[in-house]
XYZ file of C-alpha atoms in Angstrom:
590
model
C -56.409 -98.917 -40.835
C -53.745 -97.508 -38.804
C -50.282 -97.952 -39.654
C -46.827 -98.587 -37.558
C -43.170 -98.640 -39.234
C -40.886 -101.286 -38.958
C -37.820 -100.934 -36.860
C -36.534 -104.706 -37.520
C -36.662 -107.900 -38.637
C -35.363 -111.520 -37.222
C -36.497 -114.636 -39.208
C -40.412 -114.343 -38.692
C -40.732 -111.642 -36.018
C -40.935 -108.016 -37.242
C -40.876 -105.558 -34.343
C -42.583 -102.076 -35.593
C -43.187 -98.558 -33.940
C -45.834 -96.648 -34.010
C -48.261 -99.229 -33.163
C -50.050 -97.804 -29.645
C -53.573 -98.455 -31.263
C -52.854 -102.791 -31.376
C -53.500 -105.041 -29.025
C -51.840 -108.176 -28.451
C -53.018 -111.121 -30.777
C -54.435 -108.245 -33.120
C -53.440 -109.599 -36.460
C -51.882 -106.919 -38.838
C -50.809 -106.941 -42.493
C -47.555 -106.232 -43.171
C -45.409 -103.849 -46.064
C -46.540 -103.143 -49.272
C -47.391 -106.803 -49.443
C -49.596 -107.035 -46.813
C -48.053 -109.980 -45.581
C -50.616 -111.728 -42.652
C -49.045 -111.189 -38.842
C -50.118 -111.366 -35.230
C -48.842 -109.278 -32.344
C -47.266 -111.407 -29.706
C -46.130 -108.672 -27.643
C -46.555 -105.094 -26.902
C -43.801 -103.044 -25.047
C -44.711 -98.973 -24.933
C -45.931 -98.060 -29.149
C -43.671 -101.278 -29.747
C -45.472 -104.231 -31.052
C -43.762 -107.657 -32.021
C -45.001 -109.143 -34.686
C -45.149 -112.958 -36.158
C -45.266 -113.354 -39.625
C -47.251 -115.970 -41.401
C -45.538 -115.723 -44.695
C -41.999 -115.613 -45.981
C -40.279 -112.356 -44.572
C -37.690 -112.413 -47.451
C -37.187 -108.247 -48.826
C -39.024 -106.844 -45.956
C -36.980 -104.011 -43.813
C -36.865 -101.469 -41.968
C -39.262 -98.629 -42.754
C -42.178 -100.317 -44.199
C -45.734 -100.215 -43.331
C -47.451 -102.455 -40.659
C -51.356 -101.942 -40.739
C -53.434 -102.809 -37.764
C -57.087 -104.729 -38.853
C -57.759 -104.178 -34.963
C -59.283 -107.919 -34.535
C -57.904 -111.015 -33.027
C -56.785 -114.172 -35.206
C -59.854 -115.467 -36.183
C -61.436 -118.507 -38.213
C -64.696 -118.277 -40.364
C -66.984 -120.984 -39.260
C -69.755 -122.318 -41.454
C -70.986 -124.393 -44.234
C -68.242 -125.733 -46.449
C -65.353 -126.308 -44.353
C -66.174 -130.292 -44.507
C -63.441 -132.066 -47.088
C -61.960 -128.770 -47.572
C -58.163 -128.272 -46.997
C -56.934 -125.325 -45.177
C -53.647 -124.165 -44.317
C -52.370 -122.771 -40.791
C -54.442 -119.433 -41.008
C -57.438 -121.774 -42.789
C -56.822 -120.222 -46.253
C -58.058 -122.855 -48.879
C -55.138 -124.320 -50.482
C -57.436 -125.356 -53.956
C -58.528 -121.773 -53.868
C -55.143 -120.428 -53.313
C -53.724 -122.756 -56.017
C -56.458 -120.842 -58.634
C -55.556 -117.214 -57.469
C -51.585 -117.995 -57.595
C -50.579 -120.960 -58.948
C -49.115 -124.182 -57.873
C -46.683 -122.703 -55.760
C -47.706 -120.239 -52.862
C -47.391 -116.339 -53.719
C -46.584 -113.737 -50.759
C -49.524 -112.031 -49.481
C -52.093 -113.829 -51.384
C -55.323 -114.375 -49.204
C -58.435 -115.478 -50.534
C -61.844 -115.824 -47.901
C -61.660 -119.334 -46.013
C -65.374 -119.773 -46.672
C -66.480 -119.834 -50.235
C -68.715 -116.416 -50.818
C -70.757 -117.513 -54.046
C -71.590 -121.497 -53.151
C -75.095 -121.576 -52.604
C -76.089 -124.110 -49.445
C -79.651 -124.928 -49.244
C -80.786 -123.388 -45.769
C -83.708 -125.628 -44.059
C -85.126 -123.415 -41.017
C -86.264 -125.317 -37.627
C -87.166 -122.075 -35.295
C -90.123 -119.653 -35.654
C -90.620 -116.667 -35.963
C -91.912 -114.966 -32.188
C -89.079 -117.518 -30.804
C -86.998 -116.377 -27.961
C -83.214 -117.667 -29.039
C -80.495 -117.958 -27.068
C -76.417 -118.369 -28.086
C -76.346 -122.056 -29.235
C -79.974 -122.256 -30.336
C -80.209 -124.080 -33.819
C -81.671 -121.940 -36.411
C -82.027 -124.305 -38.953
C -79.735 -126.651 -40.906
C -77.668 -127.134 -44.238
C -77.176 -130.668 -45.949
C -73.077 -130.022 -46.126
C -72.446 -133.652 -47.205
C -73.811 -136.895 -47.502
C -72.933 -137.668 -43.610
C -73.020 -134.330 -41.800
C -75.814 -131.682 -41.344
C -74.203 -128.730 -40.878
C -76.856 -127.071 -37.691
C -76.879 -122.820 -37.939
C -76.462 -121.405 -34.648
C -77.023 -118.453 -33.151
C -73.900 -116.591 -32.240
C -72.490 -116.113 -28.766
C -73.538 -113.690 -26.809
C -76.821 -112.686 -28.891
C -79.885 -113.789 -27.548
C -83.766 -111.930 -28.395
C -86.734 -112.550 -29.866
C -86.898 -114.397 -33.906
C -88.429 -111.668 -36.092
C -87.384 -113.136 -39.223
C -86.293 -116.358 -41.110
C -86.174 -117.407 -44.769
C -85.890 -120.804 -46.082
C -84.112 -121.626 -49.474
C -80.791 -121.535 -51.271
C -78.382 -118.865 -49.524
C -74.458 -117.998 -49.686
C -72.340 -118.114 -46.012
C -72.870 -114.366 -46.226
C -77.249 -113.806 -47.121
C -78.826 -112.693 -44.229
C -81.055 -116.057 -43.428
C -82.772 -114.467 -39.995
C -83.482 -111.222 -37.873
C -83.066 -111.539 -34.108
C -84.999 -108.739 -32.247
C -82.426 -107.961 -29.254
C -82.108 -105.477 -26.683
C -79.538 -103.336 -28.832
C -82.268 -103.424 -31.972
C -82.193 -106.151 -35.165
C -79.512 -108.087 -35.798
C -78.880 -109.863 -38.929
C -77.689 -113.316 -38.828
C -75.899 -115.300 -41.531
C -74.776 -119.063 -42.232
C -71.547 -117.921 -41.141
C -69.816 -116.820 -38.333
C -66.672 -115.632 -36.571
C -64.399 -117.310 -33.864
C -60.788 -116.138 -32.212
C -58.720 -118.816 -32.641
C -56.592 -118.842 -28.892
C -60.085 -118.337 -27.156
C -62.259 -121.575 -26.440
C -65.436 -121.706 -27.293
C -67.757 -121.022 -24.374
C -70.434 -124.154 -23.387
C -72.826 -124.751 -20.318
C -70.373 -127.476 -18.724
C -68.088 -130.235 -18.935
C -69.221 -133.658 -18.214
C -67.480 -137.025 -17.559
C -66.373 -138.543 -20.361
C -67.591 -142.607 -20.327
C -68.323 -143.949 -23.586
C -64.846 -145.190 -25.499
C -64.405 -143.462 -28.912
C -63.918 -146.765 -31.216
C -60.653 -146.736 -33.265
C -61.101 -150.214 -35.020
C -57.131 -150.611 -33.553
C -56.837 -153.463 -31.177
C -54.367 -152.648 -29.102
C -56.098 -149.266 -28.352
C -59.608 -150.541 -27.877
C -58.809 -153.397 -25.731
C -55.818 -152.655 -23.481
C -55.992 -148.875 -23.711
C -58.640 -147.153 -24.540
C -60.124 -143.709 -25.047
C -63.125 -141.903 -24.392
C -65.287 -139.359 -26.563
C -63.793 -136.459 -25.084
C -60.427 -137.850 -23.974
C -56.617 -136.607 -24.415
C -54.343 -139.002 -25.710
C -50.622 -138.606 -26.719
C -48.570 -140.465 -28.595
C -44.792 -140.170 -28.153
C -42.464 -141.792 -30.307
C -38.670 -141.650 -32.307
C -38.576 -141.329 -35.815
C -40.069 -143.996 -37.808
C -42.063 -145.785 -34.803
C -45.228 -145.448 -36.700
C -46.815 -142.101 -35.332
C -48.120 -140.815 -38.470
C -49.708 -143.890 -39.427
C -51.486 -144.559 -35.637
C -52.644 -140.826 -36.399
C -54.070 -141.723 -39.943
C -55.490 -145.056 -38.352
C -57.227 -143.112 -35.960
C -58.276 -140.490 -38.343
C -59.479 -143.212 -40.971
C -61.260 -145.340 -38.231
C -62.432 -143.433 -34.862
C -66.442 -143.874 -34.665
C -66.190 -139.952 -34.152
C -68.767 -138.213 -36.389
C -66.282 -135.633 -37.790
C -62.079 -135.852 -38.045
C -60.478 -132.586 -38.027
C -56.885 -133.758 -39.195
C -54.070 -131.232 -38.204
C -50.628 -131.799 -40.259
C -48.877 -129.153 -38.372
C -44.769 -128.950 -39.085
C -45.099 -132.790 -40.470
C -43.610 -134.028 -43.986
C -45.097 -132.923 -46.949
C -45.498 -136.315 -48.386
C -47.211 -137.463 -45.076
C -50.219 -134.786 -46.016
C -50.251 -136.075 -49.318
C -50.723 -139.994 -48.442
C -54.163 -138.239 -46.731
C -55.219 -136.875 -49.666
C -54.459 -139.739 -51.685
C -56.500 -142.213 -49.574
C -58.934 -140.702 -47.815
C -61.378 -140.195 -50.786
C -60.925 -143.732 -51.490
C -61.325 -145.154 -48.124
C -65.195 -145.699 -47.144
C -66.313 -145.531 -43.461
C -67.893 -148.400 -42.153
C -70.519 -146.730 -40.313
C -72.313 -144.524 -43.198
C -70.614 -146.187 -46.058
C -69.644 -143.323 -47.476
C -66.181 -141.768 -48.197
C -64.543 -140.580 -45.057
C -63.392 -137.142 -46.509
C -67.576 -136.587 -45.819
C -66.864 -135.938 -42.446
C -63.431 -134.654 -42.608
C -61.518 -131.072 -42.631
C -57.944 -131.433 -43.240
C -55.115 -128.670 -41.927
C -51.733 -128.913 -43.879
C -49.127 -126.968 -42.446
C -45.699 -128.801 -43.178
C -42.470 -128.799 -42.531
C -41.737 -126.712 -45.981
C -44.503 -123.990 -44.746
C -43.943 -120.571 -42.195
C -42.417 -121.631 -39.124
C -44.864 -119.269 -37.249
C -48.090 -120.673 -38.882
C -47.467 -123.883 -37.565
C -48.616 -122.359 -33.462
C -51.347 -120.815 -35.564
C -52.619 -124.181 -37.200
C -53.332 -126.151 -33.766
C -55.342 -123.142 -32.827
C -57.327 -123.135 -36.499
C -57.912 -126.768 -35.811
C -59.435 -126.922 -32.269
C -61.455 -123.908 -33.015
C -63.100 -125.449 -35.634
C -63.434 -128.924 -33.636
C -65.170 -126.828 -30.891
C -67.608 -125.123 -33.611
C -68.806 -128.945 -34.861
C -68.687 -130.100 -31.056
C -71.399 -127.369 -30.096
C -73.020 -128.546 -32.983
C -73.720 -131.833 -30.569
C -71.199 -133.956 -32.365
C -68.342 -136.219 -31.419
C -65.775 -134.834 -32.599
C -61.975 -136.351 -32.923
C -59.161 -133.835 -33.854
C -55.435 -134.915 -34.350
C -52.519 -132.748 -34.190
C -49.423 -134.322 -35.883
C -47.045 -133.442 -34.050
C -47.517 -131.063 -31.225
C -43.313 -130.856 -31.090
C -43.314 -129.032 -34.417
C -45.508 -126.240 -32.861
C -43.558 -126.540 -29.561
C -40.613 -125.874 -31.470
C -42.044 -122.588 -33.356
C -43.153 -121.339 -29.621
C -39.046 -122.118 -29.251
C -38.124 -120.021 -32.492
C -40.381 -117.007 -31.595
C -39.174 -117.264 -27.877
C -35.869 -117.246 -28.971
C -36.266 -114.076 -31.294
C -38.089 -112.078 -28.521
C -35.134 -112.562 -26.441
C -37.139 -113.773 -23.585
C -35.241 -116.174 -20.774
C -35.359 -119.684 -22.034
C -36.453 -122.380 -19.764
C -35.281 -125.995 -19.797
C -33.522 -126.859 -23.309
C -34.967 -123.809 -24.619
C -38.216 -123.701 -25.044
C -40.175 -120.691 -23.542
C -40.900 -120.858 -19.457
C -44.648 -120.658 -20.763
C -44.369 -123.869 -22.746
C -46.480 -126.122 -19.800
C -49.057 -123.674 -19.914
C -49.287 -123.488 -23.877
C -50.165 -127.205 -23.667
C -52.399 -127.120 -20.792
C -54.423 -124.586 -22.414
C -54.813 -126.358 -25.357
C -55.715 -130.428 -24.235
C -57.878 -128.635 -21.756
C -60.358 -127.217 -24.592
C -61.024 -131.002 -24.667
C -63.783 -132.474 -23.178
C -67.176 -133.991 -23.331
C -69.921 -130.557 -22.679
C -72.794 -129.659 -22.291
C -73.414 -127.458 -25.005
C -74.890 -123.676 -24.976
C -78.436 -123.241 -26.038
C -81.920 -123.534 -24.585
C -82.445 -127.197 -25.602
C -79.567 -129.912 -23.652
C -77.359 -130.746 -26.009
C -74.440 -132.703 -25.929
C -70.919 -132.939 -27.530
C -67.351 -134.525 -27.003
C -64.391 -133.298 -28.737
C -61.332 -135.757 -28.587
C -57.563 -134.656 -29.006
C -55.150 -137.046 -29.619
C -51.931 -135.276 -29.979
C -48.479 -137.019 -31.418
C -45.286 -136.069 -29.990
C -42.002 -136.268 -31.516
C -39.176 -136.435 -28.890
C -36.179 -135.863 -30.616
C -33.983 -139.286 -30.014
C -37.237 -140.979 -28.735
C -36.210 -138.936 -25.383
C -39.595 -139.134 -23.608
C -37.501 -137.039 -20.620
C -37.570 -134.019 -22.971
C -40.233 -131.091 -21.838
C -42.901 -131.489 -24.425
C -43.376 -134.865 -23.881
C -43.127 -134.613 -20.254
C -45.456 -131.439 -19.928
C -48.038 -133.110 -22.265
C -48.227 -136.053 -20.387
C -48.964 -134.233 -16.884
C -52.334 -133.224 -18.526
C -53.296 -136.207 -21.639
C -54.673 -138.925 -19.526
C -53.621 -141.641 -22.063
C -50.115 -142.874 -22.939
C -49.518 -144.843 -26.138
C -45.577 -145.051 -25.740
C -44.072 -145.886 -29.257
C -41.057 -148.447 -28.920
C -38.469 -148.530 -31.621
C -37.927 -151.793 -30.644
C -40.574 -153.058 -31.294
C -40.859 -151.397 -34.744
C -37.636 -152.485 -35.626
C -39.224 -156.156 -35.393
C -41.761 -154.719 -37.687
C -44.618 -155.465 -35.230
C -47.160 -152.544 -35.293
C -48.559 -150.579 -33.866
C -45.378 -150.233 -31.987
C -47.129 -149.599 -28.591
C -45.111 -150.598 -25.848
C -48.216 -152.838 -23.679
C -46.181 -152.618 -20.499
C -45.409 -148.953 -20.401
C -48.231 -147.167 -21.439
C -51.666 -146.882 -20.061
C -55.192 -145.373 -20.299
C -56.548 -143.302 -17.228
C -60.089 -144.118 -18.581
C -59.917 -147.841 -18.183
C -62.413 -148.277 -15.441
C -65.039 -146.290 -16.820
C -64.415 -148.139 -20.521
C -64.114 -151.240 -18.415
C -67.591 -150.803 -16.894
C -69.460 -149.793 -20.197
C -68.142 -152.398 -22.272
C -69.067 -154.971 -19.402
C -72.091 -153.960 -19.719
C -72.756 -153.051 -23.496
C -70.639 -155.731 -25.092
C -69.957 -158.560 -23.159
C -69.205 -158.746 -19.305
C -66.386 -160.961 -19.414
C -64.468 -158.100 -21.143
C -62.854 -156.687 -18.648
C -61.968 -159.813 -17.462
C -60.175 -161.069 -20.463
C -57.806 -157.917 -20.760
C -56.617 -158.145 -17.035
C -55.761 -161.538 -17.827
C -54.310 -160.836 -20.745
C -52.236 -157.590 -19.580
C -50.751 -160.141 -16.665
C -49.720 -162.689 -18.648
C -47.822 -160.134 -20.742
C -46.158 -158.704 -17.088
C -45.460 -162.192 -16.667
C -43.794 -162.710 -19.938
C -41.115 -159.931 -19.104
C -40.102 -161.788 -16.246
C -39.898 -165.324 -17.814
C -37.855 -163.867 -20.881
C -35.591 -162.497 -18.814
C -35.039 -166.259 -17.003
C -34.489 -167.728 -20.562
C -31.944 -165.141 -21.663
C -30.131 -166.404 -18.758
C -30.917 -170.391 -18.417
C -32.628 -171.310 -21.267
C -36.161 -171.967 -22.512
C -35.986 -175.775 -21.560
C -35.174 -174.945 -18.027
C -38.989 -173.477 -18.075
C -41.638 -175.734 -16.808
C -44.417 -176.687 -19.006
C -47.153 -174.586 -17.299
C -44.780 -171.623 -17.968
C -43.419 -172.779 -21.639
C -47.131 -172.744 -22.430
C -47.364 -168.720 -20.146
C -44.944 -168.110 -23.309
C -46.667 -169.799 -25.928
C -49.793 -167.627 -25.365
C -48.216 -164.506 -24.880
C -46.765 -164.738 -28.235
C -50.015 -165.579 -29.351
C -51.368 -162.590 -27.521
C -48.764 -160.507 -28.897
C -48.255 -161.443 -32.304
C -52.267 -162.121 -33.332
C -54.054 -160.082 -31.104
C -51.749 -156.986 -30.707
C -49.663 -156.871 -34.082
C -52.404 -155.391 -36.378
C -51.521 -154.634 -40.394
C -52.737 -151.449 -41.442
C -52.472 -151.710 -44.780
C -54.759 -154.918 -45.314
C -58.161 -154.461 -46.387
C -59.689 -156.908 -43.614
C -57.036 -156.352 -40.254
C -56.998 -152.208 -40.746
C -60.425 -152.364 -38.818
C -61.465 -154.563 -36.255
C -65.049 -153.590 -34.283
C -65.454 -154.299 -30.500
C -66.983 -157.580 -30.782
C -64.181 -159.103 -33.274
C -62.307 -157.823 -30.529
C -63.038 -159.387 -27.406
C -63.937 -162.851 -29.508
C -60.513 -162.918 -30.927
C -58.729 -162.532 -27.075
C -61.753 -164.861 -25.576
C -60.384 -167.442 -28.097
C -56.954 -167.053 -27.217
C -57.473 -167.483 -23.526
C -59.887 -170.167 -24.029
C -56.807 -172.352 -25.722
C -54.749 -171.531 -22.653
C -57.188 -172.589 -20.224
C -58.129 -175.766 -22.107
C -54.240 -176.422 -22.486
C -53.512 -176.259 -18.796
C -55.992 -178.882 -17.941
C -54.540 -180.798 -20.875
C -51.398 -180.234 -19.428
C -52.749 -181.754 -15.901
C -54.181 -184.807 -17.691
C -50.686 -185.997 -18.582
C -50.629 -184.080 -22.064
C -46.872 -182.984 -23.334
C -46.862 -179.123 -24.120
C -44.633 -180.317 -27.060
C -47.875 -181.590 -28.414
C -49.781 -178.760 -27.738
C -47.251 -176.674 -29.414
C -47.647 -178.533 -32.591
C -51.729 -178.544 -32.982
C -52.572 -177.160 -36.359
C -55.601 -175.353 -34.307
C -52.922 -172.940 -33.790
C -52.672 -171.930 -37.489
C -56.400 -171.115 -36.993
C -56.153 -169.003 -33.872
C -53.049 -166.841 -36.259
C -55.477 -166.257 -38.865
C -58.315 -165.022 -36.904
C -57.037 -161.316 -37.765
C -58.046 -161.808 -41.181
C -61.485 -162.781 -41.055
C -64.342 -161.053 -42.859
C -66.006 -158.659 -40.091
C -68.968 -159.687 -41.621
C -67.911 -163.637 -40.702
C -67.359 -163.535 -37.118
C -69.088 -167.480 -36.348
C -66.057 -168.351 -37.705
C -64.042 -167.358 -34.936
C -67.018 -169.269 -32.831
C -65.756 -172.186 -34.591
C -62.454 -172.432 -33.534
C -63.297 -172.965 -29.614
C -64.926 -176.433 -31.350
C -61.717 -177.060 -33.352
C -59.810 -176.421 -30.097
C -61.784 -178.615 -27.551
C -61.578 -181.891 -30.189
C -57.795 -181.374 -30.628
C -57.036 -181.662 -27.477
C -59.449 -184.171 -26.687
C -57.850 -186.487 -28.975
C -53.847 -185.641 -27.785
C -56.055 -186.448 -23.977
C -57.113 -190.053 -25.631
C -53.562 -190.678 -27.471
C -52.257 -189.909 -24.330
C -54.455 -192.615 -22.527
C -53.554 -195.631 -24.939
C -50.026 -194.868 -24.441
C -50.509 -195.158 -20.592
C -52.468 -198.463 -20.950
């Protein structure tokens, strides 16, 4: 290890001399303590350095040591229901080696080195492997089967493989390559801020389920989409994020708290284990890898942790899985780019934040993407980002937001207003949108039901209709209305209020699957149809107002997913109460 001195200290950035054999992004340990850093910038036998850990008592003159190798993550079995911080350190190992609080310069190995996985081969020996090629396969939970891959940028001949119980570190196989044997292991080794390589990208056209109405039906996302989520304080990001997180139909949830509340972390931990996924019935911390870096933690880790996260979301992607990774909130790390800018002295652009802060993002939603994975058999995965954004004011003018959203192509705009009236999720149904409508519009058509698409055009018109008609009875009066448009408003509430408004803390309305979905909005729109020719027969919408039907149609949130000919019901219930307000009307007449 070679060793630099340090000439001074800001905060989290060390600059030390001395350093001419490190390369920027070489991670270094630093003083006595060996404190974990990165080099962010080189200028002559300069290096500047970003701290991980508390730089409290460090100062001029002590030691920086160069490892000589990039910021890296240890990928392999055992990183399912494990918690990691930004620099995927353990934190239940950490809390063994030092304690309930965190110690300076503790580091423990991310992977545990004496767990024994059970190590199932699938090649042979004599075959010729290529990066991506699945060696064989470890049972990591109940839900996920870990696949051992070979390495990129190894390829040769399979001289060797053992089946049985291993650690991350036994050699399991011998590859015969053109620079002799190479050993491989369970484990291996990724830079964080380089994407993982794969054959190529493909279109993205099957929606990644959430179980959240107002996502699924008016704007949806694909495995292998970008989403952000922009929102003040208190909108409900956090808890769209954990709904996501708890609910997605993606086969493994990386879950990045990065710069976020403490507590927020902890309501994870507390539920997840107890929450059960509806798809394999088991727990959904089976298929989940959790990243806590809060608001209490290193400023600089936080950059770090989005990088830890969609590293290892890439790793279980080329694995062929659909992966969904959230990042709550991509401001936090935006605003440690800011610090470390700042510190470096380097010309701010607008309201701070470094000139390179569009590029930051791009890079990172652009490791997104459904692939084609490496390896000689076609494999395919789909890694999802959905990415919250905390504007500060619920400014969405500010350049985070703005920059994100010139590369997500979803928009789930958080209104205060509308969680102020406590309706939830607070998405705003007129101002954001989905980019991958037609494409979810055309499988669902044709995998569900085709009068899908149908239903939400209807439905997302009669809400643009709503805005208009509102505004008319701020100024006039709701009596001025005609009846055809007192019932427009009728239904939109309806729309709004039992279709949109969704309670995420009740056992039954936290999920609701596809077909609960578009039975739930078919029903609604069947009423209005079926009231407008009421309405033509001479009906009063006064009566149609009052139908206990109605009640029915508010409730249909809360039926068992199990249940759903119940909703089927109500279309019968609906057709005979208006029938008989048709034949009341008729006597009258005679």
């Amino acid at each position: 290890m070679k060793s630099g001195k340090i000439i001074k200290v800001s905060g989290p950035l060390v600059v030390a001399e001395g350093m001419e054999d490190a390369n920027v992004y070489d991670v270094v340990e630093v003083s006595k303590d060996k404190l974990i850093g990165e080099v962010i910038e080189m200028r002559g036998d300069k290096a500047s350095i970003q701290v991980y850990e508390e730089t409290t008592g460090i100062g001029p003159g002590d030691d920086v040591y160069t490892t000589g190798a990039p910021l890296s993550v240890e990928l392999g079995p055992g990183m399912i229901e494990e918690m990691f911080d930004g620099i995927q350190r353990p934190l239940e190992m950490l809390k063994d080696e030092a304690g309930d609080f965190l110690k300076r310069g503790v580091t423990v190995n991310p992977l545990n080195r004496e767990k024994k996985w059970e190590f199932s081969p699938l090649a042979k020996v004599g075959d010729e492997l290529v990066s991506g090629d699945v060696l064989g396969t470890v049972e990591e939970t109940a839900v996920v089967t870990h696949k051992i891959m070979v390495p990129n940028g190894i390829k040769g001949k399979l001289k060797e493989i053992k089946s049985g119980s291993f650690t991350v570190v036994d050699t399991i196989a011998v590859l015969e390559t053109e620079n002799g044997d190479k050993e491989l292991t369970m484990m291996q080794k990724w830079p964080v801020r380089r994407g993982r390589p794969f054959a190529k990208k493909i279109d993205p056209k099957e929606p990644l389920v959430t179980g959240q109405r107002v996502i699924d039906t008016f704007f949806p996302i694909t495995k292998g989409g970008t989403a952000a989520i922009p929102g003040p304080f208190g909108s409900g990001k956090t808890v769209v994020q954990h709904q996501l997180a708890k609910w997605a139909d993606a086969e493994i949830v990386v879950y990045v708290g990065c710069g976020e509340r403490g507590n927020e972390m902890t309501d994870v931990l507390m539920e997840f284990p107890e929450l059960i996924d509806p798809d394999t019935g088991e727990s959904i911390m089976k298929r989940t890898v959790l990243i806590a870096n809060t608001s209490n933690m290193p400023v600089a880790a936080r950059e770090a942790s989005i990088y830890t996260g969609i590293t290892i979301s890439e790793y279980f992607r080329d694995m062929g899985y659909s992966v969904a990774m959230m990042a709550d909130s991509t401001s936090r790390w935006a605003e440690a780019l800011r610090e470390m800018s700042g510190r470096l002295e380097e010309m701010p652009g607008d309201e701070g934040y470094p000139a390179y802060l569009a590029s930051r993002i791009a890079e990172f939603y652009e490791r997104a993407g459904r692939v084609i994975v490496n390896g000689a058999e076609e494999r395919e995965g789909a890694l999802s980002v959905i990415g919250a954004v905390s504007p500060p004011g619920g400014d969405i003018s500010e350049p985070v937001t703005q920059n994100t959203l010139r590369i997500v192509k979803i928009f789930w705009k958080l209104d205060y207003d509308l969680s102020y009236q406590r309706h939830f999720p607070a998405i705003n149904w007129i101002d954001s949108y989905s980019l991958y409508q037609t494409k979810i519009d055309k499988y669902l058509d044709e995998n569900l039901n085709d009068a899908f698409s149908a239903n939400r055009k209807r439905a997302t018109a009669l809400l643009q209709e709503e805005t208009g008609l509102l505004e008319v009875v701020r100024l006039v009066g709701r009596d001025t209305l005609s009846e055809k448009d007192q019932l427009k408003l009728d239904i939109t509430k309806s729309i709004r209020e039992d279709f949109l408004q969704q309670n995420a803390f009740h056992d039954v309305d936290t999920y609701c699957p596809l077909e609960k979905q578009y039975k739930m909005l078919d029903t609604i729109l069947y009423f209005y149809d079926k009231s407008l020719e009421a309405l033509d027969k001479g009906v009063y919408f006064s009566e149609i107002e009052s139908l206990d039907v109605k009640e029915r149609i508010a409730r249909m949130k809360y039926v068992d997913n199990e249940k759903l000919e119940e909703i089927d019901s109500i279309k019968e219930e609906i057709d005979n109460s208006l029938k008989d307000l048709e034949i009341g009307g008729a006597e009258i007449d005679a």
